[in-house]
Amino acid sequence: MPMRRLVFTLLCGLLVVPAVALAAPRAAGDGVLELKDVDGTVTIGTSYAQPAKGALWGQMDSGKLVVFDPVVGDGNIYVSGWDTKRPYATPGDYPDATVYTGTNLHFRVTGGKYRLSFIGKSIDLTAVGVGTAWLNGDVTLDSAGLYSLDSGKWLPVPQLPSASKLGIPVIFGGTQSTP
């Protein structure tokens, strides 16, 4: 009897959790950016003056993540799984910038303004809010991964020569655009 009750409770949870997630309010103008198995360079948030805003979560199989927090305390940025962590010296713009390197990095932004730069393999993430992402896939691969805006069609990540370090801008939230 206790086992049946446990199974019934778990099944009810499987029905309720997606319904609550779908009913969660989104702020007006919020967009969704998703990356799937991206190899290359990704920067989310244009600059100190124009960071991304909202929530973000994901993981990267291996590489480097540079975290810039332009407004310390307006949200939290968590990174786990790193092998090394060190301050990132920038020319004056970001008082709180950190470089994480390693394998199986997990990251989460719980709101507020942020700028994240990834150079790595197999980047998977979801960002909800407003911002600009710069995508540049690894040109040595046949496919550098996929991205999607607002649960739309999955598109290949652009692969540009290394001279184009930033890549192609993709705007999420506000006015939608694709390259």
PDB file of C-alpha atoms in Angstrom:
ATOM      1  CA  MET A   1       0.000   0.000   0.000  1.00  0.00           C
ATOM      2  CA  PRO A   2       2.722   2.597   0.800  1.00  0.00           C
ATOM      3  CA  MET A   3       4.373   1.848  -2.565  1.00  0.00           C
ATOM      4  CA  ARG A   4       1.126   2.559  -4.442  1.00  0.00           C
ATOM      5  CA  ARG A   5       0.748   5.850  -2.609  1.00  0.00           C
ATOM      6  CA  LEU A   6       4.320   6.829  -3.537  1.00  0.00           C
ATOM      7  CA  VAL A   7       3.770   5.950  -7.202  1.00  0.00           C
ATOM      8  CA  PHE A   8       0.485   7.874  -7.246  1.00  0.00           C
ATOM      9  CA  THR A   9       2.147  10.922  -5.652  1.00  0.00           C
ATOM     10  CA  LEU A  10       4.987  10.852  -8.168  1.00  0.00           C
ATOM     11  CA  LEU A  11       2.567  10.564 -11.106  1.00  0.00           C
ATOM     12  CA  CYS A  12       0.559  13.524  -9.811  1.00  0.00           C
ATOM     13  CA  GLY A  13       3.782  15.513  -9.530  1.00  0.00           C
ATOM     14  CA  LEU A  14       4.622  14.744 -13.147  1.00  0.00           C
ATOM     15  CA  LEU A  15       1.303  16.268 -14.190  1.00  0.00           C
ATOM     16  CA  VAL A  16       1.393  19.330 -11.917  1.00  0.00           C
ATOM     17  CA  VAL A  17       4.993  20.519 -12.449  1.00  0.00           C
ATOM     18  CA  PRO A  18       4.706  21.135 -16.229  1.00  0.00           C
ATOM     19  CA  ALA A  19       1.382  22.914 -15.741  1.00  0.00           C
ATOM     20  CA  VAL A  20       2.899  25.252 -13.148  1.00  0.00           C
ATOM     21  CA  ALA A  21       5.934  25.896 -15.361  1.00  0.00           C
ATOM     22  CA  LEU A  22       3.720  26.817 -18.318  1.00  0.00           C
ATOM     23  CA  ALA A  23       1.609  29.115 -16.152  1.00  0.00           C
ATOM     24  CA  ALA A  24       4.624  30.999 -14.760  1.00  0.00           C
ATOM     25  CA  PRO A  25       4.447  34.654 -15.741  1.00  0.00           C
ATOM     26  CA  ARG A  26       7.001  36.139 -18.119  1.00  0.00           C
ATOM     27  CA  ALA A  27       7.752  39.831 -18.069  1.00  0.00           C
ATOM     28  CA  ALA A  28       6.546  41.779 -21.092  1.00  0.00           C
ATOM     29  CA  GLY A  29       9.198  41.715 -23.790  1.00  0.00           C
ATOM     30  CA  ASP A  30      11.035  38.644 -22.453  1.00  0.00           C
ATOM     31  CA  GLY A  31      12.429  36.283 -25.022  1.00  0.00           C
ATOM     32  CA  VAL A  32      14.017  32.847 -24.881  1.00  0.00           C
ATOM     33  CA  LEU A  33      17.374  31.878 -26.361  1.00  0.00           C
ATOM     34  CA  GLU A  34      18.400  28.216 -26.383  1.00  0.00           C
ATOM     35  CA  LEU A  35      21.743  26.745 -27.402  1.00  0.00           C
ATOM     36  CA  LYS A  36      22.215  23.041 -28.082  1.00  0.00           C
ATOM     37  CA  ASP A  37      25.637  21.352 -28.281  1.00  0.00           C
ATOM     38  CA  VAL A  38      27.471  24.505 -29.401  1.00  0.00           C
ATOM     39  CA  ASP A  39      31.235  24.352 -29.999  1.00  0.00           C
ATOM     40  CA  GLY A  40      32.918  27.737 -30.299  1.00  0.00           C
ATOM     41  CA  THR A  41      32.599  31.199 -28.798  1.00  0.00           C
ATOM     42  CA  VAL A  42      29.380  32.588 -27.322  1.00  0.00           C
ATOM     43  CA  THR A  43      28.977  35.934 -25.543  1.00  0.00           C
ATOM     44  CA  ILE A  44      25.673  36.869 -23.937  1.00  0.00           C
ATOM     45  CA  GLY A  45      25.385  40.574 -23.134  1.00  0.00           C
ATOM     46  CA  THR A  46      26.947  43.163 -25.435  1.00  0.00           C
ATOM     47  CA  SER A  47      28.937  45.320 -22.993  1.00  0.00           C
ATOM     48  CA  TYR A  48      29.008  46.837 -19.531  1.00  0.00           C
ATOM     49  CA  ALA A  49      26.545  49.460 -20.758  1.00  0.00           C
ATOM     50  CA  GLN A  50      24.297  46.858 -22.446  1.00  0.00           C
ATOM     51  CA  PRO A  51      24.331  43.623 -20.429  1.00  0.00           C
ATOM     52  CA  ALA A  52      21.730  40.885 -20.783  1.00  0.00           C
ATOM     53  CA  LYS A  53      18.994  40.799 -18.154  1.00  0.00           C
ATOM     54  CA  GLY A  54      17.015  37.862 -16.808  1.00  0.00           C
ATOM     55  CA  ALA A  55      17.623  34.242 -15.904  1.00  0.00           C
ATOM     56  CA  LEU A  56      19.958  31.725 -17.518  1.00  0.00           C
ATOM     57  CA  TRP A  57      21.026  28.136 -16.826  1.00  0.00           C
ATOM     58  CA  GLY A  58      23.025  25.440 -18.547  1.00  0.00           C
ATOM     59  CA  GLN A  59      26.234  23.461 -18.809  1.00  0.00           C
ATOM     60  CA  MET A  60      29.407  23.243 -20.898  1.00  0.00           C
ATOM     61  CA  ASP A  61      31.403  20.028 -21.365  1.00  0.00           C
ATOM     62  CA  SER A  62      34.779  21.785 -21.365  1.00  0.00           C
ATOM     63  CA  GLY A  63      36.233  25.240 -21.806  1.00  0.00           C
ATOM     64  CA  LYS A  64      36.437  28.678 -20.299  1.00  0.00           C
ATOM     65  CA  LEU A  65      33.616  30.842 -18.918  1.00  0.00           C
ATOM     66  CA  VAL A  66      34.202  34.517 -18.120  1.00  0.00           C
ATOM     67  CA  VAL A  67      31.519  35.967 -15.836  1.00  0.00           C
ATOM     68  CA  PHE A  68      30.997  39.736 -15.749  1.00  0.00           C
ATOM     69  CA  ASP A  69      28.559  41.056 -13.145  1.00  0.00           C
ATOM     70  CA  PRO A  70      27.900  44.765 -13.816  1.00  0.00           C
ATOM     71  CA  VAL A  71      25.494  45.208 -10.880  1.00  0.00           C
ATOM     72  CA  VAL A  72      26.677  43.072  -7.981  1.00  0.00           C
ATOM     73  CA  GLY A  73      23.736  41.886  -5.880  1.00  0.00           C
ATOM     74  CA  ASP A  74      20.856  42.442  -8.332  1.00  0.00           C
ATOM     75  CA  GLY A  75      20.826  38.687  -9.019  1.00  0.00           C
ATOM     76  CA  ASN A  76      23.125  35.763  -8.371  1.00  0.00           C
ATOM     77  CA  ILE A  77      25.516  33.996 -10.709  1.00  0.00           C
ATOM     78  CA  TYR A  78      26.484  30.460  -9.731  1.00  0.00           C
ATOM     79  CA  VAL A  79      29.146  28.308 -11.407  1.00  0.00           C
ATOM     80  CA  SER A  80      30.066  24.767 -10.374  1.00  0.00           C
ATOM     81  CA  GLY A  81      32.317  22.017 -11.712  1.00  0.00           C
ATOM     82  CA  TRP A  82      35.261  24.307 -12.421  1.00  0.00           C
ATOM     83  CA  ASP A  83      38.894  23.200 -12.128  1.00  0.00           C
ATOM     84  CA  THR A  84      40.326  26.721 -11.820  1.00  0.00           C
ATOM     85  CA  LYS A  85      38.798  30.042 -10.802  1.00  0.00           C
ATOM     86  CA  ARG A  86      40.575  33.385 -10.935  1.00  0.00           C
ATOM     87  CA  PRO A  87      39.752  37.078 -11.096  1.00  0.00           C
ATOM     88  CA  TYR A  88      39.605  38.518 -14.589  1.00  0.00           C
ATOM     89  CA  ALA A  89      41.469  41.788 -14.977  1.00  0.00           C
ATOM     90  CA  THR A  90      39.593  44.149 -17.258  1.00  0.00           C
ATOM     91  CA  PRO A  91      40.406  47.751 -18.073  1.00  0.00           C
ATOM     92  CA  GLY A  92      38.119  49.327 -15.501  1.00  0.00           C
ATOM     93  CA  ASP A  93      34.657  48.323 -16.712  1.00  0.00           C
ATOM     94  CA  TYR A  94      33.699  45.373 -14.518  1.00  0.00           C
ATOM     95  CA  PRO A  95      34.483  45.464 -10.820  1.00  0.00           C
ATOM     96  CA  ASP A  96      33.398  41.831 -10.462  1.00  0.00           C
ATOM     97  CA  ALA A  97      34.693  39.571 -13.239  1.00  0.00           C
ATOM     98  CA  THR A  98      35.828  35.959 -12.836  1.00  0.00           C
ATOM     99  CA  VAL A  99      37.254  33.304 -15.179  1.00  0.00           C
ATOM    100  CA  TYR A 100      36.249  29.666 -14.669  1.00  0.00           C
ATOM    101  CA  THR A 101      37.904  26.833 -16.604  1.00  0.00           C
ATOM    102  CA  GLY A 102      37.316  23.112 -16.485  1.00  0.00           C
ATOM    103  CA  THR A 103      35.186  20.226 -17.599  1.00  0.00           C
ATOM    104  CA  ASN A 104      31.489  19.774 -16.944  1.00  0.00           C
ATOM    105  CA  LEU A 105      30.879  23.401 -15.931  1.00  0.00           C
ATOM    106  CA  HIS A 106      27.353  24.151 -14.741  1.00  0.00           C
ATOM    107  CA  PHE A 107      26.077  27.719 -14.483  1.00  0.00           C
ATOM    108  CA  ARG A 108      22.970  29.553 -13.377  1.00  0.00           C
ATOM    109  CA  VAL A 109      21.965  33.217 -13.313  1.00  0.00           C
ATOM    110  CA  THR A 110      18.989  33.896 -11.043  1.00  0.00           C
ATOM    111  CA  GLY A 111      18.083  37.306 -12.406  1.00  0.00           C
ATOM    112  CA  GLY A 112      19.563  40.741 -12.762  1.00  0.00           C
ATOM    113  CA  LYS A 113      22.085  42.000 -15.294  1.00  0.00           C
ATOM    114  CA  TYR A 114      25.002  39.912 -16.526  1.00  0.00           C
ATOM    115  CA  ARG A 115      27.498  39.276 -19.308  1.00  0.00           C
ATOM    116  CA  LEU A 116      28.872  35.776 -19.917  1.00  0.00           C
ATOM    117  CA  SER A 117      31.549  34.761 -22.417  1.00  0.00           C
ATOM    118  CA  PHE A 118      32.065  31.094 -23.285  1.00  0.00           C
ATOM    119  CA  ILE A 119      34.863  29.494 -25.267  1.00  0.00           C
ATOM    120  CA  GLY A 120      34.272  25.786 -25.241  1.00  0.00           C
ATOM    121  CA  LYS A 121      32.782  22.515 -26.336  1.00  0.00           C
ATOM    122  CA  SER A 122      29.188  21.347 -26.120  1.00  0.00           C
ATOM    123  CA  ILE A 123      27.584  24.466 -24.636  1.00  0.00           C
ATOM    124  CA  ASP A 124      23.922  23.924 -23.726  1.00  0.00           C
ATOM    125  CA  LEU A 125      21.945  26.776 -22.199  1.00  0.00           C
ATOM    126  CA  THR A 126      18.615  28.518 -21.906  1.00  0.00           C
ATOM    127  CA  ALA A 127      18.348  32.286 -21.349  1.00  0.00           C
ATOM    128  CA  VAL A 128      15.027  33.947 -20.531  1.00  0.00           C
ATOM    129  CA  GLY A 129      14.904  37.723 -20.582  1.00  0.00           C
ATOM    130  CA  VAL A 130      16.351  40.418 -22.813  1.00  0.00           C
ATOM    131  CA  GLY A 131      19.777  40.679 -24.409  1.00  0.00           C
ATOM    132  CA  THR A 132      22.090  40.128 -27.315  1.00  0.00           C
ATOM    133  CA  ALA A 133      24.084  36.951 -27.836  1.00  0.00           C
ATOM    134  CA  TRP A 134      27.097  36.812 -30.142  1.00  0.00           C
ATOM    135  CA  LEU A 135      27.486  33.372 -31.714  1.00  0.00           C
ATOM    136  CA  ASN A 136      30.577  32.093 -33.521  1.00  0.00           C
ATOM    137  CA  GLY A 137      30.907  28.365 -34.063  1.00  0.00           C
ATOM    138  CA  ASP A 138      34.143  26.424 -34.394  1.00  0.00           C
ATOM    139  CA  VAL A 139      35.059  26.550 -38.109  1.00  0.00           C
ATOM    140  CA  THR A 140      36.999  23.264 -37.946  1.00  0.00           C
ATOM    141  CA  LEU A 141      33.784  21.265 -37.436  1.00  0.00           C
ATOM    142  CA  ASP A 142      31.060  20.242 -39.885  1.00  0.00           C
ATOM    143  CA  SER A 143      28.441  21.523 -37.428  1.00  0.00           C
ATOM    144  CA  ALA A 144      29.016  23.874 -34.500  1.00  0.00           C
ATOM    145  CA  GLY A 145      25.637  23.274 -32.834  1.00  0.00           C
ATOM    146  CA  LEU A 146      22.189  24.814 -32.941  1.00  0.00           C
ATOM    147  CA  TYR A 147      20.279  27.772 -31.503  1.00  0.00           C
ATOM    148  CA  SER A 148      16.609  28.664 -31.212  1.00  0.00           C
ATOM    149  CA  LEU A 149      14.647  31.816 -30.361  1.00  0.00           C
ATOM    150  CA  ASP A 150      11.325  31.640 -28.509  1.00  0.00           C
ATOM    151  CA  SER A 151      10.966  27.874 -29.037  1.00  0.00           C
ATOM    152  CA  GLY A 152      11.166  28.405 -32.784  1.00  0.00           C
ATOM    153  CA  LYS A 153      12.994  26.430 -35.414  1.00  0.00           C
ATOM    154  CA  TRP A 154      16.500  25.197 -34.530  1.00  0.00           C
ATOM    155  CA  LEU A 155      19.079  27.012 -36.670  1.00  0.00           C
ATOM    156  CA  PRO A 156      22.770  26.202 -37.199  1.00  0.00           C
ATOM    157  CA  VAL A 157      25.218  28.360 -35.253  1.00  0.00           C
ATOM    158  CA  PRO A 158      27.151  30.542 -37.725  1.00  0.00           C
ATOM    159  CA  GLN A 159      30.808  29.611 -38.258  1.00  0.00           C
ATOM    160  CA  LEU A 160      33.019  32.590 -39.060  1.00  0.00           C
ATOM    161  CA  PRO A 161      36.780  32.969 -39.523  1.00  0.00           C
ATOM    162  CA  SER A 162      38.705  33.703 -36.328  1.00  0.00           C
ATOM    163  CA  ALA A 163      39.181  37.315 -37.473  1.00  0.00           C
ATOM    164  CA  SER A 164      35.458  37.801 -36.691  1.00  0.00           C
ATOM    165  CA  LYS A 165      35.807  37.146 -32.981  1.00  0.00           C
ATOM    166  CA  LEU A 166      32.394  38.348 -31.890  1.00  0.00           C
ATOM    167  CA  GLY A 167      30.346  36.428 -34.427  1.00  0.00           C
ATOM    168  CA  ILE A 168      26.753  37.050 -35.470  1.00  0.00           C
ATOM    169  CA  PRO A 169      24.444  38.958 -33.079  1.00  0.00           C
ATOM    170  CA  VAL A 170      21.183  37.286 -32.073  1.00  0.00           C
ATOM    171  CA  ILE A 171      18.705  39.401 -30.099  1.00  0.00           C
ATOM    172  CA  PHE A 172      16.316  37.769 -27.640  1.00  0.00           C
ATOM    173  CA  GLY A 173      13.463  39.618 -25.961  1.00  0.00           C
ATOM    174  CA  GLY A 174      12.154  42.922 -27.185  1.00  0.00           C
ATOM    175  CA  THR A 175      12.490  42.963 -30.990  1.00  0.00           C
ATOM    176  CA  GLN A 176      13.371  39.542 -32.386  1.00  0.00           C
ATOM    177  CA  SER A 177      15.913  39.175 -35.153  1.00  0.00           C
ATOM    178  CA  THR A 178      17.986  36.457 -36.687  1.00  0.00           C
ATOM    179  CA  PRO A 179      20.986  36.729 -38.993  1.00  0.00           C
TER     180      PRO A 179
END
